[in-house]
Tab-separated table of C-alpha atoms and ligand atoms in Angstrom:
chain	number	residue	atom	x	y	z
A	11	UNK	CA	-21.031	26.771	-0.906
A	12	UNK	CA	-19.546	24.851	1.612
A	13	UNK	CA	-15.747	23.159	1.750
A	14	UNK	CA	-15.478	19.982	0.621
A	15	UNK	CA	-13.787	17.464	2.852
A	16	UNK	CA	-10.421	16.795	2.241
A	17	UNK	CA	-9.575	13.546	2.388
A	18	UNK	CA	-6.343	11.244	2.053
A	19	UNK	CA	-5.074	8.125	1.764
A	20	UNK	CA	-2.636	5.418	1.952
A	21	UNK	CA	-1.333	2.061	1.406
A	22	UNK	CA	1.715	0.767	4.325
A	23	UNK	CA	2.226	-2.831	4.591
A	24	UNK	CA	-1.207	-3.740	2.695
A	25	UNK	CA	-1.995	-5.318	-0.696
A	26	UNK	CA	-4.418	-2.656	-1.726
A	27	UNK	CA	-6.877	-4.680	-1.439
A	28	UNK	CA	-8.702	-2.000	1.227
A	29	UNK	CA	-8.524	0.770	-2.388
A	30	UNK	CA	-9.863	-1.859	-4.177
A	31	UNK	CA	-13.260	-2.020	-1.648
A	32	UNK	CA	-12.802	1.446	-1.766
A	33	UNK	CA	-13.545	1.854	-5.525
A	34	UNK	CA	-16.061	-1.052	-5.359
A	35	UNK	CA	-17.837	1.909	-4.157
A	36	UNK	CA	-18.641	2.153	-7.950
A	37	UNK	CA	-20.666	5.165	-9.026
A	38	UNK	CA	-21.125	6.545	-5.638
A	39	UNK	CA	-17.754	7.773	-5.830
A	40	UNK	CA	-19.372	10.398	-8.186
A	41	UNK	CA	-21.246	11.659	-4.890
A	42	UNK	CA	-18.295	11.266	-2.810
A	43	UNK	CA	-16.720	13.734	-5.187
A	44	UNK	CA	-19.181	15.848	-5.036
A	45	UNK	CA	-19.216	16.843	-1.139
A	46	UNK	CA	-14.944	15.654	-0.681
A	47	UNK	CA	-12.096	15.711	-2.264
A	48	UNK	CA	-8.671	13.558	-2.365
A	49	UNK	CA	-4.868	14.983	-1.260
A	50	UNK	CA	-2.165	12.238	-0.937
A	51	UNK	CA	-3.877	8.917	-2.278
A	52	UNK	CA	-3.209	6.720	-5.003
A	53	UNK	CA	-6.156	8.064	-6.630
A	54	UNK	CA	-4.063	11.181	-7.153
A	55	UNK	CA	-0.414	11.722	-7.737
A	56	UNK	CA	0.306	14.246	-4.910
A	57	UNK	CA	3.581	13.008	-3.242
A	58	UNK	CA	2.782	14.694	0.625
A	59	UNK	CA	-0.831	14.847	2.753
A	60	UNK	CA	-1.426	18.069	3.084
A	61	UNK	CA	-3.986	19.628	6.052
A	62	UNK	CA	-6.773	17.045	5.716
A	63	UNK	CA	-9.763	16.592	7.418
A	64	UNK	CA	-9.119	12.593	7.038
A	65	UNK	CA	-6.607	10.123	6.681
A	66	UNK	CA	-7.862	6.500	5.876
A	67	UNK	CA	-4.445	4.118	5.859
A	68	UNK	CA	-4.650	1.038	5.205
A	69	UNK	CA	-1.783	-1.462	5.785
A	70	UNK	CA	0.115	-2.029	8.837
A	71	UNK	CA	4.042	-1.018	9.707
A	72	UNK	CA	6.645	-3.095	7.973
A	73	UNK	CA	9.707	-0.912	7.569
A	74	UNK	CA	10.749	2.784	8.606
A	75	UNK	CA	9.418	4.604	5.764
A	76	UNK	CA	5.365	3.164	6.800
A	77	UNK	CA	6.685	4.958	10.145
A	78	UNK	CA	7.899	8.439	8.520
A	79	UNK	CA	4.157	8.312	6.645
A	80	UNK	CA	2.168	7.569	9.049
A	81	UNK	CA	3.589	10.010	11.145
A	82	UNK	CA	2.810	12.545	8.408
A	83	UNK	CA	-0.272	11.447	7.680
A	84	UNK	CA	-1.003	11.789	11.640
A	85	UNK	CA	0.185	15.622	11.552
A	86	UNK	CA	-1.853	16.357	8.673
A	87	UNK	CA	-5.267	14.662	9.374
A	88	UNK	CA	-7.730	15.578	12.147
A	89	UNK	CA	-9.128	11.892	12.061
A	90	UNK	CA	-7.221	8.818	11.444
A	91	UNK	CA	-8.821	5.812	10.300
A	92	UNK	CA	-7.229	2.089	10.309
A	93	UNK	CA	-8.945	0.662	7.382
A	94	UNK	CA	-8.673	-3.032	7.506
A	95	UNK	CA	-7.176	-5.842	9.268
A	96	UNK	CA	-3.704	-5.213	8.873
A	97	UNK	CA	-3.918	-1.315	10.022
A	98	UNK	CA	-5.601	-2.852	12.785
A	99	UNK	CA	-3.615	-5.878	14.123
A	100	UNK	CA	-0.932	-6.267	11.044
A	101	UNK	CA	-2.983	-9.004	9.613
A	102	UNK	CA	-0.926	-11.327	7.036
A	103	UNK	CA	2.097	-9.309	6.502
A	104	UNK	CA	2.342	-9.773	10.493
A	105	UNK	CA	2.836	-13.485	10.109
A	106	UNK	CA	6.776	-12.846	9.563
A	107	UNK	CA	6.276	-11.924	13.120
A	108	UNK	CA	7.801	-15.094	15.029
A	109	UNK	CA	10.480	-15.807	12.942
A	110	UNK	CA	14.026	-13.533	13.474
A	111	UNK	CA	14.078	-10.938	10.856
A	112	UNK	CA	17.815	-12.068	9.265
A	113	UNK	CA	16.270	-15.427	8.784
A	114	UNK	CA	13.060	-13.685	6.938
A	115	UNK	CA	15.606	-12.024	4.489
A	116	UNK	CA	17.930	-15.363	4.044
A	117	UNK	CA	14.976	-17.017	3.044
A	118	UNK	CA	13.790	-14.463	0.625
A	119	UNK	CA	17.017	-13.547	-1.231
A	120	UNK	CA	19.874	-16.109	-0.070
A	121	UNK	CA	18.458	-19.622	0.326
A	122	UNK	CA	14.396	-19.568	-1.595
A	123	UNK	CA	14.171	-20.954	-4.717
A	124	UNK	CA	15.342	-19.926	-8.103
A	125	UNK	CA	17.825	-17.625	-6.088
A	126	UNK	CA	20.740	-16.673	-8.772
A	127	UNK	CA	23.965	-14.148	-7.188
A	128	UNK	CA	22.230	-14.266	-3.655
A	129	UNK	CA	22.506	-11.038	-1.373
A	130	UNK	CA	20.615	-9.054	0.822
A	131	UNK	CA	19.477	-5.733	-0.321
A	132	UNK	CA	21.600	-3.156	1.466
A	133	UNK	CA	21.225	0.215	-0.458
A	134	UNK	CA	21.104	3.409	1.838
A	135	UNK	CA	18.377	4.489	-0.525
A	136	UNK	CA	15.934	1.040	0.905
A	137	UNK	CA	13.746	1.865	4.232
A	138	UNK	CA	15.080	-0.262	6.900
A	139	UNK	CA	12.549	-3.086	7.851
A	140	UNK	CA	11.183	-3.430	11.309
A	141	UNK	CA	11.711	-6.536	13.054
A	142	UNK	CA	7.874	-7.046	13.142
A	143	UNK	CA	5.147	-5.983	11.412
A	144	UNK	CA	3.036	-3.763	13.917
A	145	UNK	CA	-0.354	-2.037	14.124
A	146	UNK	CA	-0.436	1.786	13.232
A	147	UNK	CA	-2.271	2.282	16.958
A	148	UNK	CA	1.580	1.614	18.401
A	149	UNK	CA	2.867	4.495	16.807
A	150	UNK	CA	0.079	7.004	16.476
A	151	UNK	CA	-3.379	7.896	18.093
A	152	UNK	CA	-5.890	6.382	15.594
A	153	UNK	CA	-9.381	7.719	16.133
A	154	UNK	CA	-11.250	5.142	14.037
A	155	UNK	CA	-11.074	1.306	13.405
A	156	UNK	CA	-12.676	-0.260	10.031
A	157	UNK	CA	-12.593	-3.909	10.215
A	158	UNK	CA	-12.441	-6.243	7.514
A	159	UNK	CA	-10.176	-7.898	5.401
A	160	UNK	CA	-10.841	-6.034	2.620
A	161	UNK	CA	-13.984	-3.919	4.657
A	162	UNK	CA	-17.161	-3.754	1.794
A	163	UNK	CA	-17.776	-1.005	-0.358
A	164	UNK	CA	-20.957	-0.774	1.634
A	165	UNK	CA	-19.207	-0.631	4.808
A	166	UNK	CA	-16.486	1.626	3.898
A	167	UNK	CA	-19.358	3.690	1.923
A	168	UNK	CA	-21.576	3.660	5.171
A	169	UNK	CA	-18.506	4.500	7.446
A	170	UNK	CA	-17.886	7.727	5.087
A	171	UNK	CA	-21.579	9.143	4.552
A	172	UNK	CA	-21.817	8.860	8.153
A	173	UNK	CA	-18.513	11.424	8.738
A	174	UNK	CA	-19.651	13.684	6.104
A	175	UNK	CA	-23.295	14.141	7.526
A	176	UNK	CA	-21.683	14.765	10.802
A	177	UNK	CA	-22.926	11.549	13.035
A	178	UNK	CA	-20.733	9.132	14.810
A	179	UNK	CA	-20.005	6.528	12.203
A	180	UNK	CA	-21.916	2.985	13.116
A	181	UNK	CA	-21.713	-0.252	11.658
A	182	UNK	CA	-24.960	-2.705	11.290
A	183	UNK	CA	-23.974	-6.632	12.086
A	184	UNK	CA	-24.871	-7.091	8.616
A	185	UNK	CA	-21.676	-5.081	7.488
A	186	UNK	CA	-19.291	-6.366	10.078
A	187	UNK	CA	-19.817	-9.939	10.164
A	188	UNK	CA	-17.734	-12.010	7.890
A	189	UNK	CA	-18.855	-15.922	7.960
B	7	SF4	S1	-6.781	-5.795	5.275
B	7	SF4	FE1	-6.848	-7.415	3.703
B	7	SF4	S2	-7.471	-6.343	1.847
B	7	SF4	FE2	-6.776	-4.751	3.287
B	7	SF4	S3	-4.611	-4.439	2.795
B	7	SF4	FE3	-4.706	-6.006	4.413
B	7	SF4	S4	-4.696	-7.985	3.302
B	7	SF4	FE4	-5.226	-6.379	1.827
């Protein structure tokens, strides 16, 4: 019998909205499970990736601890995939981007609405934010880009069968166009 593939996965600055295409997969999970297997994902409750032959992350870089695991997650895996638009180019999280972090974090927890004993969160125990949301291709090597905003089941699905049977993954218009 052959290995499975291990595979793993993660959510940075996302909405899980890339998981949720992921299980839109619906019952072809069932073959997925049958030729891989997860590590770190929310699918599982394993805290650390382990040696994987893929790392799918979705979400860009918002604050030092997306940094710490994507660095992990780049040690572990032999392939890296940005899954969606904000692994790719930070997407909506990056539209903090022109305005000065302090003034981000005044609006959110000093001067928004419905504000009662405004402060900014300070604990030691909080990852520091970045002051912008970036791409996970600044930080690491990423071998594969997913578009989409989520990407389809059938694209994410077609992206996958192709790794597993051992051909370069390809992407028909049909799957990549999104008017
Ligand atoms: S690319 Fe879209 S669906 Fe995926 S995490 Fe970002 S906002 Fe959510």
């Amino acid at each position: 019998m052959t290995e499975k593939l291990k595979v793993a996965t993660v959510s940075l600055a996302g909405c899980f909205g890339c998981h949720m295409s992921f299980l839109d997969i619906d019952e072809r999970i069932l073959d997925l499970t049958a030729v891989a297997e997860f590590d770190r994902s929310p699918f599982t409750d394993i805290k650390h990736c382990g040696p994987c032959d893929l790392g799918l992350i979705e979400g860009g870089l918002c604050n030092s601890e997306n940094v710490h695991t994507l660095r992990e997650f780049r040690r572990a895996c032999k392939l890296l995939v940005a899954v969606g638009a904000c692994a790719i180019n930070g997407n909506i999280p990056a539209l903090r981007n022109p305005i000065p972090l302090k003034e981000c974090l005044e609006e959110s927890y000093v001067h928004g609405m419905g504000i009662e004993n405004p402060q900014i969160p300070n604990d030691p125990e909080l990852p520091l934010l970045l002051n912008q949301v970036r791409p996970i291709h600044e930080v690491v090597k990423v071998d594969y880009f997913l578009p989409g905003c989520p990407p389809s089941a059938d694209a994410i699905w077609k992206f996958l069968t192709d790794l597993i049977a051992g051909r370069e993954p390809s992407l028909p218009y049909p799957l990549i166009r999104y008017d």
